[in-house]
GROMACS .gro file of C-alpha atoms in nm:
model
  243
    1UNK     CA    1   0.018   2.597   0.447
    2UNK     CA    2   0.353   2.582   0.314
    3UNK     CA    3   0.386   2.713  -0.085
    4UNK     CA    4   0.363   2.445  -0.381
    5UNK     CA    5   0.722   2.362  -0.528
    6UNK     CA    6   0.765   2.440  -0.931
    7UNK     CA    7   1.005   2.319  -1.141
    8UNK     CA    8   1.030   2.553  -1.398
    9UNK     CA    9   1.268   2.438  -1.710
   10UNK     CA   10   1.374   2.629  -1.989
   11UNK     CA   11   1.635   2.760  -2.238
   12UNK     CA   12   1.581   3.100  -2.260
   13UNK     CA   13   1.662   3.302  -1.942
   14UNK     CA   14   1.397   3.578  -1.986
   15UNK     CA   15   1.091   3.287  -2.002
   16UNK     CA   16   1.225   3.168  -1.660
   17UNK     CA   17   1.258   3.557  -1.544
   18UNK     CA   18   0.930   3.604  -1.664
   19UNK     CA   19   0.782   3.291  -1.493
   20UNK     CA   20   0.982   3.353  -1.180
   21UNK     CA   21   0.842   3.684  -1.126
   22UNK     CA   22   0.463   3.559  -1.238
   23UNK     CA   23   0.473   3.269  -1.010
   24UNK     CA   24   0.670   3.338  -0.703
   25UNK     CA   25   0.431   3.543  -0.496
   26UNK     CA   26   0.204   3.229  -0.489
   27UNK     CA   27   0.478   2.934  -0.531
   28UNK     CA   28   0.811   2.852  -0.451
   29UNK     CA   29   1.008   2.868  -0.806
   30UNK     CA   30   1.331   2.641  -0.880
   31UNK     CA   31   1.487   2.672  -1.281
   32UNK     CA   32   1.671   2.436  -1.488
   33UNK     CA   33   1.832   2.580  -1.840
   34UNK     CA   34   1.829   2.223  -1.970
   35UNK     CA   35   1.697   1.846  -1.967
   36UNK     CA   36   1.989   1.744  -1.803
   37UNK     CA   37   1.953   2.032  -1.514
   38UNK     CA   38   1.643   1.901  -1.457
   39UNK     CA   39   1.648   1.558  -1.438
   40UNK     CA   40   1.955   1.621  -1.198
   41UNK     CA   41   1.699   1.865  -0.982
   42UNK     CA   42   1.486   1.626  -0.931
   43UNK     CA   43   1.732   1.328  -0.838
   44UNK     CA   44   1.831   1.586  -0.558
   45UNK     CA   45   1.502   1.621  -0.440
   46UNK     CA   46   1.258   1.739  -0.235
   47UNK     CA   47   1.030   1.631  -0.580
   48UNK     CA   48   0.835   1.949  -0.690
   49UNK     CA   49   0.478   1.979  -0.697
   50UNK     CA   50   0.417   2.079  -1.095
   51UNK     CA   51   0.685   2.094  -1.359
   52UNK     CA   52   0.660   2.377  -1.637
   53UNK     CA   53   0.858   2.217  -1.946
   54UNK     CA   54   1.006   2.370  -2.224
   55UNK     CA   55   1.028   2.127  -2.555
   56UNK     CA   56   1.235   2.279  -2.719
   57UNK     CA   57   1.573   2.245  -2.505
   58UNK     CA   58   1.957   2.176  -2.577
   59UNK     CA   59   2.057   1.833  -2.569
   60UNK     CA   60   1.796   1.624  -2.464
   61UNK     CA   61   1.455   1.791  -2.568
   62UNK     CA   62   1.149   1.793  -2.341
   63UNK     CA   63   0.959   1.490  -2.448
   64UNK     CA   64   1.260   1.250  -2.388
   65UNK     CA   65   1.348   1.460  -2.022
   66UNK     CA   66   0.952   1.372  -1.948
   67UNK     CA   67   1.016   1.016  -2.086
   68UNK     CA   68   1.306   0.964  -1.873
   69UNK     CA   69   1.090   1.149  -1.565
   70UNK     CA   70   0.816   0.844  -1.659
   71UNK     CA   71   1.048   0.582  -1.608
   72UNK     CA   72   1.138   0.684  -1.249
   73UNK     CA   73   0.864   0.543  -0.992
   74UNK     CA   74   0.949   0.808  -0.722
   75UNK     CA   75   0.891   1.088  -0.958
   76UNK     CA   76   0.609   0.913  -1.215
   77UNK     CA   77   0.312   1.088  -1.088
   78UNK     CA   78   0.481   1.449  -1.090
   79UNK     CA   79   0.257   1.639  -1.326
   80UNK     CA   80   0.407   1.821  -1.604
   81UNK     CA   81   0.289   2.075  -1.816
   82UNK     CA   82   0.482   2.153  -2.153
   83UNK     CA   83   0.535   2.514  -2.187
   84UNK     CA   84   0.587   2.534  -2.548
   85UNK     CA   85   0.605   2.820  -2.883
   86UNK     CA   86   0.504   2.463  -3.125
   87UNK     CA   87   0.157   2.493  -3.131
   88UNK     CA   88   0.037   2.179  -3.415
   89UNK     CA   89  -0.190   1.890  -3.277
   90UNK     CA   90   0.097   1.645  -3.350
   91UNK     CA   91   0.297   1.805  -3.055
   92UNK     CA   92   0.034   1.822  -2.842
   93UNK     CA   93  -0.056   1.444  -2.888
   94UNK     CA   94   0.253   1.303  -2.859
   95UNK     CA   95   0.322   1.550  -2.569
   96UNK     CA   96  -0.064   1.364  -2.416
   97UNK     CA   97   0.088   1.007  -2.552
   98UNK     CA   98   0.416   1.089  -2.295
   99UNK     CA   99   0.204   1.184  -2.016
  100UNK     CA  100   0.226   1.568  -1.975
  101UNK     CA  101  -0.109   1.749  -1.808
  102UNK     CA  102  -0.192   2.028  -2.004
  103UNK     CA  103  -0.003   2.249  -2.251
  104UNK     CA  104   0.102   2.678  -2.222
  105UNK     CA  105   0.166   2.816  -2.523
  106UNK     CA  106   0.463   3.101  -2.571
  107UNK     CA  107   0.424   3.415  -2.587
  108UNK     CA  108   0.254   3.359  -2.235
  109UNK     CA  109  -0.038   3.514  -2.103
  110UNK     CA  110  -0.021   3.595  -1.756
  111UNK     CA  111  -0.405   3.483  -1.672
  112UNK     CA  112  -0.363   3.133  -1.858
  113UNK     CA  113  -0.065   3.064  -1.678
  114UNK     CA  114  -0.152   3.096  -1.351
  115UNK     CA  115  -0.505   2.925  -1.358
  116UNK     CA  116  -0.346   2.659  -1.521
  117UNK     CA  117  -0.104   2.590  -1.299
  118UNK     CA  118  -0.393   2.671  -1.014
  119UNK     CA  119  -0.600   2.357  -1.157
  120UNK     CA  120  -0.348   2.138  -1.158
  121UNK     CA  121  -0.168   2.202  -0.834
  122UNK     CA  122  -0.551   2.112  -0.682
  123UNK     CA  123  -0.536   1.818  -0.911
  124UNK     CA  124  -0.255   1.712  -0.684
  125UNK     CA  125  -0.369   1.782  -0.410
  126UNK     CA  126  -0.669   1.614  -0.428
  127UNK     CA  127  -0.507   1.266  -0.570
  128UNK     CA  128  -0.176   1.289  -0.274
  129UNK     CA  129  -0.480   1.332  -0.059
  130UNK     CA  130  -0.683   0.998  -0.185
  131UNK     CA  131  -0.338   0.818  -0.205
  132UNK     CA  132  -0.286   0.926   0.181
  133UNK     CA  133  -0.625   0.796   0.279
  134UNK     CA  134  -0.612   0.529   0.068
  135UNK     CA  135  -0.280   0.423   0.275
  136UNK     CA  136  -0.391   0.509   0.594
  137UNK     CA  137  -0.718   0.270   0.574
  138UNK     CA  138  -0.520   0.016   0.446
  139UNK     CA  139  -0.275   0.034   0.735
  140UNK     CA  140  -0.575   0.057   0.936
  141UNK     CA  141  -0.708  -0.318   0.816
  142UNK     CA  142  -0.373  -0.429   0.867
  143UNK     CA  143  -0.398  -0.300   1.209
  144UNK     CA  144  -0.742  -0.438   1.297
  145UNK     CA  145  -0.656  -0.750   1.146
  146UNK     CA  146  -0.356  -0.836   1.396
  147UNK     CA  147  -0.588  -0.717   1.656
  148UNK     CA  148  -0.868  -0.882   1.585
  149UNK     CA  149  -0.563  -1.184   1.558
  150UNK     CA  150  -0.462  -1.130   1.917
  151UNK     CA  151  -0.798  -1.175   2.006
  152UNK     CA  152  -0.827  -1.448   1.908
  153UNK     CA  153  -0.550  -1.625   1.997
  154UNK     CA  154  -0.598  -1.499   2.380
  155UNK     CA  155  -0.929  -1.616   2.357
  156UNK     CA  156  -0.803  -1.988   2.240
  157UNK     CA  157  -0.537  -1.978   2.495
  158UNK     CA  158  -0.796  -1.873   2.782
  159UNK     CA  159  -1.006  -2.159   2.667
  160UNK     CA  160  -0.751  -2.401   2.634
  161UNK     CA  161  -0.604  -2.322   2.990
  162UNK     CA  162  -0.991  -2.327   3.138
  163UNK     CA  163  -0.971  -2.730   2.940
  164UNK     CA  164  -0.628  -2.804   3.104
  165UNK     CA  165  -0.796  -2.681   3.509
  166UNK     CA  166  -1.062  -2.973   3.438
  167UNK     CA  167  -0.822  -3.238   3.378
  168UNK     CA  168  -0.432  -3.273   3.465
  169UNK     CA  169  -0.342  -3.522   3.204
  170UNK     CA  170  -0.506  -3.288   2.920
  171UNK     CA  171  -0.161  -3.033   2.903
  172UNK     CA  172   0.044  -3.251   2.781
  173UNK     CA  173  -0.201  -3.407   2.542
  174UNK     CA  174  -0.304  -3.066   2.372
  175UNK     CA  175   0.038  -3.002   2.334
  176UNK     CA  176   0.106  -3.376   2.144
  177UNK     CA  177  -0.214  -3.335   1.975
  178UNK     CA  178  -0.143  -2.955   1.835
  179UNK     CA  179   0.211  -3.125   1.709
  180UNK     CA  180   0.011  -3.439   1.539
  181UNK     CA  181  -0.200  -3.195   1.361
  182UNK     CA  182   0.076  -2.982   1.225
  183UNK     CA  183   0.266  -3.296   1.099
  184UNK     CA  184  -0.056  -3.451   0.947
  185UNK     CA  185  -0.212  -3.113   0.757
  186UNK     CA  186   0.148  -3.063   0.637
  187UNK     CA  187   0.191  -3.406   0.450
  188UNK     CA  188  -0.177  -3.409   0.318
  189UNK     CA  189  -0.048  -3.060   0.168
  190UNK     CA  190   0.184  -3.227  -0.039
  191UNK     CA  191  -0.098  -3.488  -0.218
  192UNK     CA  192  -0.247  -3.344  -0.495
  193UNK     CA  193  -0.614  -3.387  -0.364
  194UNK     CA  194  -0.529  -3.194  -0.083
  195UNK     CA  195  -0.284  -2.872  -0.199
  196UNK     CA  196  -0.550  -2.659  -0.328
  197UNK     CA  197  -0.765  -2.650   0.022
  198UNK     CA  198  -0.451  -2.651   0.209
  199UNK     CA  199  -0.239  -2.372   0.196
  200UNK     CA  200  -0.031  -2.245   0.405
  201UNK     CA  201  -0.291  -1.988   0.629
  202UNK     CA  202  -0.548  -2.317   0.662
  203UNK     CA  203  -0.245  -2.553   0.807
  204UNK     CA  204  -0.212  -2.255   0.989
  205UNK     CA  205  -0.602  -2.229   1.112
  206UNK     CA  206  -0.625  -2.560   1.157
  207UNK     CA  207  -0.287  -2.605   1.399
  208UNK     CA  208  -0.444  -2.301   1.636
  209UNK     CA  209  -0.767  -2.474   1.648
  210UNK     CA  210  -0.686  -2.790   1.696
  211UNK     CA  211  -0.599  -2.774   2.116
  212UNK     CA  212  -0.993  -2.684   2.146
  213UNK     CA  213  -1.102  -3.048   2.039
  214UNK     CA  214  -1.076  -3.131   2.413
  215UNK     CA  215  -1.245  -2.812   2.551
  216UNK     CA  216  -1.602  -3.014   2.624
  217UNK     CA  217  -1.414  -3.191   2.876
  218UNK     CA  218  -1.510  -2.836   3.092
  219UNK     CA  219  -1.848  -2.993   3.075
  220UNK     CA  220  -1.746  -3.327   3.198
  221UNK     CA  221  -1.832  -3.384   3.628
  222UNK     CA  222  -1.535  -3.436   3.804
  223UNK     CA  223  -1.639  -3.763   3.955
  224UNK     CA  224  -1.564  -3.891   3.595
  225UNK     CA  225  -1.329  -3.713   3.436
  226UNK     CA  226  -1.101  -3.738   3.734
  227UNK     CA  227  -1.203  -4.111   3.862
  228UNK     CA  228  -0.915  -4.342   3.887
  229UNK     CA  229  -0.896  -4.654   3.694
  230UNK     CA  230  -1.114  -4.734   3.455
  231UNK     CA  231  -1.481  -4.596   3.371
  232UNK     CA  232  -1.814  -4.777   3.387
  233UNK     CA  233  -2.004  -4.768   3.078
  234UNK     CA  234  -2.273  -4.490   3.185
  235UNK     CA  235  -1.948  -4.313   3.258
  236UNK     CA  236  -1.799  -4.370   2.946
  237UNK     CA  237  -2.147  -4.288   2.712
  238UNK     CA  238  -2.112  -3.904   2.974
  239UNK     CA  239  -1.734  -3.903   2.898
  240UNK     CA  240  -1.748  -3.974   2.487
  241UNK     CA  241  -1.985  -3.638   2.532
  242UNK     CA  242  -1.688  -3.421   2.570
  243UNK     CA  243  -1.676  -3.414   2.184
   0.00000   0.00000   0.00000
């Protein structure tokens, strides 16, 4: 399994020396010395895993470089943990309020740091892996739905092509008919009684049903469906069956 990526940003060279050395035998470590570095890291990318963030930095400070981070949707859900000597609740709210994870306080303590940054790397983890399923079964549905599509619409042309092997005249006339049906469902779409039931995906339903309103005709004997000229009435009563 290849190593987690940390961002580690702060001021003071000997906190990122310290972190560095503390975190590297687990983690691959990249520093920034400032806001600005940062921000500029991650435009680069690859997008770390965790982010260790100072507050207190030189030009802009650590909650507005994890504001800015916010505002970004490709780097949003990067979790970021404020590494921090200001230890009153007000901090650590508005730090919450902004979005960071968790907090490490300065001087750091070698145990804290690393379980810390443990939990929250399986944090990740665990949510990239729901977000992967979750995007997988929906491209799944998607999948199954145009195949389940395709089905369907080989199954109405099979049936429609069994209709037109009963009776020569009934191409044509499925084809007309199919054409009628568009035109019709399309103008009732535009009356107010009918927009609400007739969307686009029923004009749609309806148009790739419609060349199966001749299909009893497969039912039909040949003797009448195929006799020349015009049909007794014991024919006819058989023939008006076909719907």
């Amino acid at each position: 399994m290849d190593k987690a990526q940390i961002l580690a940003v702060d001021d003071e060279p000997i906190h990122l020396s310290v972190l560095s050395r503390l975190l590297s035998p687990a983690y691959t470590v990249q520093v920034a010395k400032s806001g600005e570095e940062a921000l500029a890291a991650l435009d680069r990318g690859p997008l770390p895993d965790l982010v260790l963030l100072d507050i207190l930095l030189p030009g802009i400070d650590g909650y507005e470089t994890l504001e800015r981070l916010r505002t970004d949707p490709r780097r949003r859900d990067v979790p970021v943990i404020f590494v921090t000597a200001l230890g009153s609740d007000t901090d650590e709210e508005k730090g919450f309020r902004l979005g960071a994870v968790d907090y490490i306080n300065k001087p750091f303590r070698p145990a804290i740091v690393l379980e810390r940054v443990r939990v929250h790397l399986e944090l990740k983890r665990s949510r990239d892996l729901l977000r992967n399923q979750n995007d997988w079964l929906e491209a799944e549905v998607a999948r199954r739905f145009e195949e389940n599509q395709l089905i369907q619409d080989v199954t109405l042309s099979a049936i429609t092509q069994l209709a037109e092997t009963r009776d020569t005249e009934t191409a044509n006339h499925i084809v007309r008919t199919s054409n009628y049906v568009e035109i019709l469902a399309k103008g009732l779409r535009r009356l107010p009684a009918y927009a609400d039931e007739l969307d686009a995906a029923a004009v749609a339903r309806i148009v790739k049903a419609s060349p199966l309103h001749d299909i009893g005709k497969v039912g039909i004997p040949d003797s009448i469906l195929l006799k020349p000229g015009k049909l007794a009435p014991a024919e006819f009563e058989i023939m008006k069956t076909h719907a």
